[in-house]
Short mmCIF file of C-alpha atoms in Angstrom, two decimals:
data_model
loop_
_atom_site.label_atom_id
_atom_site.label_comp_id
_atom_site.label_asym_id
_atom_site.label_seq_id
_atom_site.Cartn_x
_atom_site.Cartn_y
_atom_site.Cartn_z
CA UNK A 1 89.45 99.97 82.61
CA UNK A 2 92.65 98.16 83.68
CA UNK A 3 94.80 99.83 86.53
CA UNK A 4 97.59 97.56 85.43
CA UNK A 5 100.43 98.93 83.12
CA UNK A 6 101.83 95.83 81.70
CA UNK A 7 100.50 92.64 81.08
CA UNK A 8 101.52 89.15 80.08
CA UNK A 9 99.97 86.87 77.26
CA UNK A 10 97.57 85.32 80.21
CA UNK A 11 96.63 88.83 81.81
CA UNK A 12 99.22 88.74 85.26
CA UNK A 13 101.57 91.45 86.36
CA UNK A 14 104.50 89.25 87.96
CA UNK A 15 107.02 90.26 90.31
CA UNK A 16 110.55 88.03 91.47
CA UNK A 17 112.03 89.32 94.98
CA UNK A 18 115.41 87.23 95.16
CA UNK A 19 116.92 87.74 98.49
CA UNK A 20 118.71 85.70 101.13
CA UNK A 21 116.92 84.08 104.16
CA UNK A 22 116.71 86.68 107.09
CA UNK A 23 116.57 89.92 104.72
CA UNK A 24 112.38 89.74 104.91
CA UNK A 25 111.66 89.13 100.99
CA UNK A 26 109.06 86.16 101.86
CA UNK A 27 107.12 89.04 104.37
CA UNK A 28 107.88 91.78 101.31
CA UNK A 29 106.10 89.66 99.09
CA UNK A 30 103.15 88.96 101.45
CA UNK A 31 102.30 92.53 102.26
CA UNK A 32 103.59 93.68 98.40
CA UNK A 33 100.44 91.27 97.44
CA UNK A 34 98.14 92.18 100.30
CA UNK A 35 98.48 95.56 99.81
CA UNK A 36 97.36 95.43 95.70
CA UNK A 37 94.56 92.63 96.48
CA UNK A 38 92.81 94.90 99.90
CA UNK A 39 93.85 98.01 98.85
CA UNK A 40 93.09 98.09 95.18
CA UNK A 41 90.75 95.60 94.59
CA UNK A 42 92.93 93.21 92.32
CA UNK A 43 93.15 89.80 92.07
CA UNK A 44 96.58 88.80 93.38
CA UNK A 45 98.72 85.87 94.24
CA UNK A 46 101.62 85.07 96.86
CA UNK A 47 104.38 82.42 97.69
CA UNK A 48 107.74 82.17 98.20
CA UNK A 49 110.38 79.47 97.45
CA UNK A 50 113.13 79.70 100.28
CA UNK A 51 114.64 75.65 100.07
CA UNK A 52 116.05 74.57 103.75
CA UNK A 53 114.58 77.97 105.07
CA UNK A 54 117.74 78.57 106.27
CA UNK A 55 119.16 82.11 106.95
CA UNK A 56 121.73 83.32 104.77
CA UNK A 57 119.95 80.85 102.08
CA UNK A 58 118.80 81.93 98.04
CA UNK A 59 115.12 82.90 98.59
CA UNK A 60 112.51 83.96 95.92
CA UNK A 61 109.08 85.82 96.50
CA UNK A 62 106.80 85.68 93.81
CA UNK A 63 103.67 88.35 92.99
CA UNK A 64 100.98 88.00 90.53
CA UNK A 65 98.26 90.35 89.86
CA UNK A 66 95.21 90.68 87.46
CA UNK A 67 92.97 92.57 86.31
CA UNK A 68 89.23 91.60 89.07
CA UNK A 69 87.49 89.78 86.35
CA UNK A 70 90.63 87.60 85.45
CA UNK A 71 91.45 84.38 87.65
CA UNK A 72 94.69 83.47 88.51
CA UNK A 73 94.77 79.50 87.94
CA UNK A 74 98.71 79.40 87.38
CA UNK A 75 100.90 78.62 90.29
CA UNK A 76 104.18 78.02 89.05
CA UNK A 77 107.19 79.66 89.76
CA UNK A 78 107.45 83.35 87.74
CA UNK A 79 110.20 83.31 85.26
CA UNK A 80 109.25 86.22 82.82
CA UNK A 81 108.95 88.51 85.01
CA UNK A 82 108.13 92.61 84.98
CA UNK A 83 109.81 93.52 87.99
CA UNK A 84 112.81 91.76 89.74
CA UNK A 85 113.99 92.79 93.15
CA UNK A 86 117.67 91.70 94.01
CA UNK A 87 117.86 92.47 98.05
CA UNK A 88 121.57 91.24 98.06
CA UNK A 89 123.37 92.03 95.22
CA UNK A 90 125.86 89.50 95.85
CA UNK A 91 123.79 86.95 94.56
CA UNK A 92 124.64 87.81 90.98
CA UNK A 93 127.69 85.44 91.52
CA UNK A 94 125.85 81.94 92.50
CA UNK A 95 122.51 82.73 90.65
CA UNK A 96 121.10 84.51 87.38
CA UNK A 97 118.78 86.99 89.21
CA UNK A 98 118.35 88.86 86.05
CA UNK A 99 116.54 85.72 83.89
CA UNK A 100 113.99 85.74 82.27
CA UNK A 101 113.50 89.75 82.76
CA UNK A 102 111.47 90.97 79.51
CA UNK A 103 113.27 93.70 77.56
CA UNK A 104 110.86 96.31 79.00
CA UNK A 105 111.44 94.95 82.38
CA UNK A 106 112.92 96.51 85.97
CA UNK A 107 115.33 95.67 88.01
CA UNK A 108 115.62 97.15 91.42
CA UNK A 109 118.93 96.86 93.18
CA UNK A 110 120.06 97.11 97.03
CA UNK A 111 123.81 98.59 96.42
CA UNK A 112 125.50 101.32 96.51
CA UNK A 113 127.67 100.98 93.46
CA UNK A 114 126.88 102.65 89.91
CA UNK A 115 124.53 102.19 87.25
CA UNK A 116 126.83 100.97 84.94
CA UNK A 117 129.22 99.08 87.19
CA UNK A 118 126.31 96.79 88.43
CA UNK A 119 124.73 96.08 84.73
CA UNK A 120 128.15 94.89 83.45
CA UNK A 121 128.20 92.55 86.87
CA UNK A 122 124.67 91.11 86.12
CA UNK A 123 125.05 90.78 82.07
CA UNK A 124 122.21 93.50 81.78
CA UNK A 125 121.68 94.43 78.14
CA UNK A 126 118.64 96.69 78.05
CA UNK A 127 115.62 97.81 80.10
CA UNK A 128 115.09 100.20 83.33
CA UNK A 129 118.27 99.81 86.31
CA UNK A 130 117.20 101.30 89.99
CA UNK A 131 119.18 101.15 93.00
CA UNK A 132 118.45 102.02 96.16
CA UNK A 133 120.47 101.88 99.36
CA UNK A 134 118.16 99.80 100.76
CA UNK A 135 120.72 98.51 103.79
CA UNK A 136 122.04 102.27 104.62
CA UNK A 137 118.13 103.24 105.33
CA UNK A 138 117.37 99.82 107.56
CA UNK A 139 121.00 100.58 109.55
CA UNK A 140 119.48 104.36 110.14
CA UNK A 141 116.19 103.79 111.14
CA UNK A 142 116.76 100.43 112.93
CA UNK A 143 114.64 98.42 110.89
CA UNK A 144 114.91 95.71 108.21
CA UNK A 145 116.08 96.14 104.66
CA UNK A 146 112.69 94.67 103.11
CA UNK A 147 110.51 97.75 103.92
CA UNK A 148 112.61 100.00 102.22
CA UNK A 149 112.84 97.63 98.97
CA UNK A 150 109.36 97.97 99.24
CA UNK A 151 109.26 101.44 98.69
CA UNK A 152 111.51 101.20 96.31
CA UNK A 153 109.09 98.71 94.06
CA UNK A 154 106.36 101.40 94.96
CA UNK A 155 108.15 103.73 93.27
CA UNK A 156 109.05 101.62 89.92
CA UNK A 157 105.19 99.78 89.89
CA UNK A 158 103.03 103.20 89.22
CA UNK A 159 99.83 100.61 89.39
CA UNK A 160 100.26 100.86 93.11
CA UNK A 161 99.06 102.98 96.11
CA UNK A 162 101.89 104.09 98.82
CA UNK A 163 98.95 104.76 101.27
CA UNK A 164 97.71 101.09 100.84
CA UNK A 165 101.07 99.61 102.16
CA UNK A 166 100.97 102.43 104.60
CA UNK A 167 97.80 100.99 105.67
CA UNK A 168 99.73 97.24 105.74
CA UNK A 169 102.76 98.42 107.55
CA UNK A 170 100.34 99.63 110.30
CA UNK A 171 98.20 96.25 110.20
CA UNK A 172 101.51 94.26 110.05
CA UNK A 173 103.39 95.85 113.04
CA UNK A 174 100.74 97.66 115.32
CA UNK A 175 99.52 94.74 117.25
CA UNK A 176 103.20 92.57 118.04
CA UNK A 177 105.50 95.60 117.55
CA UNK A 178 104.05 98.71 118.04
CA UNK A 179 107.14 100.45 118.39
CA UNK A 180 108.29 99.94 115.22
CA UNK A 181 105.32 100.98 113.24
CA UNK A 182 106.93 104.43 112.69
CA UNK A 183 110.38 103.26 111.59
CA UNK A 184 108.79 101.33 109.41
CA UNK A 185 106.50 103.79 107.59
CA UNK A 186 109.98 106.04 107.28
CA UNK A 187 111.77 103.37 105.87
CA UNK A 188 109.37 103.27 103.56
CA UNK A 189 108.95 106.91 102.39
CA UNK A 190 112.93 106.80 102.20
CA UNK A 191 113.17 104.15 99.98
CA UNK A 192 110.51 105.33 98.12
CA UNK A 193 111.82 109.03 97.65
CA UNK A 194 115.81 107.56 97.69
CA UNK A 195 115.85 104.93 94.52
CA UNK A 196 117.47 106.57 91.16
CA UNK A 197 116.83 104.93 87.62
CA UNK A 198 118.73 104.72 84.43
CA UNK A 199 116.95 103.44 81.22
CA UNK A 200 118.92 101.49 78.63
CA UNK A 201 117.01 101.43 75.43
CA UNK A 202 116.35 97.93 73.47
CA UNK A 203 116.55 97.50 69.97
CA UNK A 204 113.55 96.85 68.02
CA UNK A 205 112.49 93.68 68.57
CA UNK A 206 114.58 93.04 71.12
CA UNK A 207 114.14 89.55 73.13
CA UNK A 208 114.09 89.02 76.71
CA UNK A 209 116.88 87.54 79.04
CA UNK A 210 116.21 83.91 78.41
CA UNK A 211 115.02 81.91 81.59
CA UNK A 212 117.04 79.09 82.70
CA UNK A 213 116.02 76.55 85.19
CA UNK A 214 119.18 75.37 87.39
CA UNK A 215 119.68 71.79 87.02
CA UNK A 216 121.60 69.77 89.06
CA UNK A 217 124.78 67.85 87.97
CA UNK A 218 123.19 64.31 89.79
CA UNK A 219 119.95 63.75 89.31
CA UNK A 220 117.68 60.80 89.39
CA UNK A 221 119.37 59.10 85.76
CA UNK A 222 122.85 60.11 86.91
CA UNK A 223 122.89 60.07 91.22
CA UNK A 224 125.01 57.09 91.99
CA UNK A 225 123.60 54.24 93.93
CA UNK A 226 122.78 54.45 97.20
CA UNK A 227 122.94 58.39 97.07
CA UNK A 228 126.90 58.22 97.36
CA UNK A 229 128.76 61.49 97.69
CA UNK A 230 131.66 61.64 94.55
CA UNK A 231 133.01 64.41 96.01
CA UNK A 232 134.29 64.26 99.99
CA UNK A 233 134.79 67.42 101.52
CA UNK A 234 132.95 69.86 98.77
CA UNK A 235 132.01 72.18 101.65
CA UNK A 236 135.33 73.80 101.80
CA UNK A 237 134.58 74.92 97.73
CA UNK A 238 131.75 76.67 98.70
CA UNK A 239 131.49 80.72 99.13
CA UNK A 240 129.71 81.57 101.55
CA UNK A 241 129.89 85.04 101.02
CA UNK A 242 126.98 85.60 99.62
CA UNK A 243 125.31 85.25 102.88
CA UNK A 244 126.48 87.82 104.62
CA UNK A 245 123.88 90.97 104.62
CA UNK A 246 125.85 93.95 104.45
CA UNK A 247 128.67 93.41 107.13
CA UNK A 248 131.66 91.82 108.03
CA UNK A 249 134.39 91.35 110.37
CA UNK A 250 137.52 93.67 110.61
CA UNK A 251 141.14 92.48 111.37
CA UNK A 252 143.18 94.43 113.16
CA UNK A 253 146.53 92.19 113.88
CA UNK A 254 148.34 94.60 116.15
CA UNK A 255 145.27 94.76 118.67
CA UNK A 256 145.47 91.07 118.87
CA UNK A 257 146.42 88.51 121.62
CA UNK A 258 145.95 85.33 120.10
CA UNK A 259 143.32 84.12 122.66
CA UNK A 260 141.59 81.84 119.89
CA UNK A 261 138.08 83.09 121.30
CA UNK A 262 136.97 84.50 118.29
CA UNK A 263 137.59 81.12 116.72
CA UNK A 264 135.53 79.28 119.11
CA UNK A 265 132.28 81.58 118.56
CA UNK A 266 132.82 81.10 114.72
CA UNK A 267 130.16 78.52 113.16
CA UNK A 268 132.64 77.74 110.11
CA UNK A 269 136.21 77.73 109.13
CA UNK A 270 137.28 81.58 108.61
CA UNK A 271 140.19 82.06 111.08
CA UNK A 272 143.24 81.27 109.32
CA UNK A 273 146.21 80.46 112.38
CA UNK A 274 150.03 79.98 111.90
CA UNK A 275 152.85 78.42 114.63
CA UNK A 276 155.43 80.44 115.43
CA UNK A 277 157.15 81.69 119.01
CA UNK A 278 156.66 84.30 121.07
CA UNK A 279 159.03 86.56 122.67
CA UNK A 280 160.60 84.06 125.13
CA UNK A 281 160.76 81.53 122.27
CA UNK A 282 157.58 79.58 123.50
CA UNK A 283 155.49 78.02 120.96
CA UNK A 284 152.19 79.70 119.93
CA UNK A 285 149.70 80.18 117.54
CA UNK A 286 149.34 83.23 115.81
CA UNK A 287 146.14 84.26 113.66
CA UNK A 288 147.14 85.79 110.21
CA UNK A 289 143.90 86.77 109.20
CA UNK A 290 140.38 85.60 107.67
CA UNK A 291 138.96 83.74 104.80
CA UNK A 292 136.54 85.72 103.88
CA UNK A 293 134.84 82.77 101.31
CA UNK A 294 133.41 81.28 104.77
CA UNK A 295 132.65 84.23 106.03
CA UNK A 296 128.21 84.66 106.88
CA UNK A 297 128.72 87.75 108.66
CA UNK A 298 127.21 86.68 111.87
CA UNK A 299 129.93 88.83 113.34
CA UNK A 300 129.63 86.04 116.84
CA UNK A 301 133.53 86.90 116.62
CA UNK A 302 133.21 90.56 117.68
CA UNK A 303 131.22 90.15 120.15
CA UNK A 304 133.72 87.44 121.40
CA UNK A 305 136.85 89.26 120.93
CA UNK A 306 138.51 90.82 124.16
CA UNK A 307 140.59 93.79 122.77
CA UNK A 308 139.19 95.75 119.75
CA UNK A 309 141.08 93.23 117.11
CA UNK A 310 137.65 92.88 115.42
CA UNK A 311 135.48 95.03 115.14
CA UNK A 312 132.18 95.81 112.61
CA UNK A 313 132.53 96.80 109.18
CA UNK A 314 129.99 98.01 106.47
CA UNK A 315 131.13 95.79 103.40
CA UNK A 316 132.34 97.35 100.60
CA UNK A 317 133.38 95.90 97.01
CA UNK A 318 136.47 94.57 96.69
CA UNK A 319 137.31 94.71 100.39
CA UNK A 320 136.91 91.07 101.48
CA UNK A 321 139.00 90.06 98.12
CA UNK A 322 141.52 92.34 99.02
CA UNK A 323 141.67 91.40 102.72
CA UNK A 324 141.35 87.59 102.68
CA UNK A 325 143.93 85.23 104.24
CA UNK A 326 143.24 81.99 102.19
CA UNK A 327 142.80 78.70 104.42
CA UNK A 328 145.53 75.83 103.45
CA UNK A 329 144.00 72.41 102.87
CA UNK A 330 146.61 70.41 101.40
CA UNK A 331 144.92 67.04 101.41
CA UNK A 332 142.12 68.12 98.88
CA UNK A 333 144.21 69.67 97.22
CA UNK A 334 146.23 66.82 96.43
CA UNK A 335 149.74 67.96 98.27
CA UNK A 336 151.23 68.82 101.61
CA UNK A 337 151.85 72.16 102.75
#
């Protein structure tokens, strides 16, 4: 008899894990699958899709299972999945994490916010919402947001044995970190005892979110010879934000001297700086703030910062909107300041 609750038309249980790089979804994904294949005696599949593999970059990990008897001979991407893990929920804003979910389907999300809040923000229209404050846990126990999505998904996938990824965690971290084997196995209970679900009911023949495939706006019928760039400078319309994991700089303007060495750590753009004179009428730059939009959350700036004009902040919603000093760049946009 089949340990698996759901099934597709060709016999798989699939999981999505959309993350950023550095947030541990490709190693969630390996010991999600290890864990079902050596612990339950499934037939299982693993791989990840994670681009320039750089961090702060869109990442998926994808998880089949099947019944022993079944072989997996499909290796494509999942896109109607069962279960979808968002491990940044500020994702929703560059990519559809939510498509292809069938109607039945879960979606597990790192956040804080409400139930309701976050399935007007992704476009949900029916099926099983769980959150879990995935970050919170890894800040407490001084370990890595991943291992407490995976308890989490241990939760919402009943299939599954909590003492098998135990059993991983142990495997994974005993050897190279063995000091962080405990942590780990906490992070997981928490996250496994912490996420709440709501379940919004579908209609009777109800469809799934329809899966589309991002397509790029050159591609080989429409790239311009030679591979030319049409539009110079399209880094500065990019928002970065999205790559932060949890936490980001805060400004306080009346602790700061102006020293600039917060802009020399930064790796982009974010400082925003105005002229103006000091006391004695010298000339001097003055910093007015931060655009947030550029903004990875490396937070190199605090720990550059002399006085205690920046200091570490849990990201909230709304707060880097609220608090962003917009950078001026007159020449794209077609005037002078």
């Amino acid at each position: 008899m089949s340990i698996l609750s759901k099934k597709n038309e060709l016999g798989f249980y699939e999981i999505r894990l959309e993350s950023i790089g550095g947030l541990g979804a490709n190693l969630a994904g390996k010991m999600l699958a290890e864990a079902g294949v050596l612990g339950l005696g499934l037939n299982g599949s693993n791989f990840s899709s994670y681009g320039s593999e750089k961090k702060g970059s869109p990442v998926k990990s994808f998880v089949r299972f099947c019944d022993p008897e079944t072989e997996i001979r499909v290796h494509s991407p999942i896109e109607e999945p069962h279960v979808v893990g968002v491990f940044h929920e500020a994702l929703y804003k560059t990519i559809d994490v939510v498509s292809g979910l069938r109607p039945d389907g879960i979606l597990l999300v790192n956040s804080t916010r409400d139930f309701d809040e976050i399935k007007q923000d992704l476009h949900l229209q029916y099926g099983t919402l769980a959150i879990v404050d995935a970050l919170s846990i890894a800040v407490e126990e001084k370990t890595k947001v991943n291992t407490a999505m995976l308890g989490a998904l241990y939760r919402i996938i009943d299939f599954l044995d909590p003492e098998a990824m135990k059993h991983v965690i142990r495997k994974t971290f005993e050897k190279k970190y063995p000091h962080f084997v405990e942590s780990n196995i906490r992070t997981f209970e928490r996250g496994y005892n912490e996420v709440h679900f709501k379940t919004y009911e579908s209609e009777q023949g109800a469809q799934g979110k329809d899966f589309k495939r991002p397509i790029p706006l050159l591609g080989y019928e429409t790239q311009e010879l030679g591979g030319v760039i049409t539009a110079q400078a399209n880094s500065i319309l990019k928002d970065l934000s999205g790559s932060r994991q949890g936490f980001l700089p805060q400004f306080n303007q009346a602790a700061c001297i102006n020293c600039a060495a917060c802009d020399t750590a930064c790796p982009d753009y974010c400082f925003v700086w105005e002229a103006g004179e000091d006391k004695r009428g010298r000339k001097q730059m003055f910093l007015k703030g931060i655009d947030y939009q550029y903004c990875k959350g490396c937070l190199k700036c605090v720990e550059a910062c002399p006085t205690t004009a920046l200091s570490e902040l849990r990201e909230m919603i709304g707060y880097a909107e609220e608090n962003q000093v917009k950078q001026n760049y007159p020449y794209v946009t077609g005037g002078v300041s």
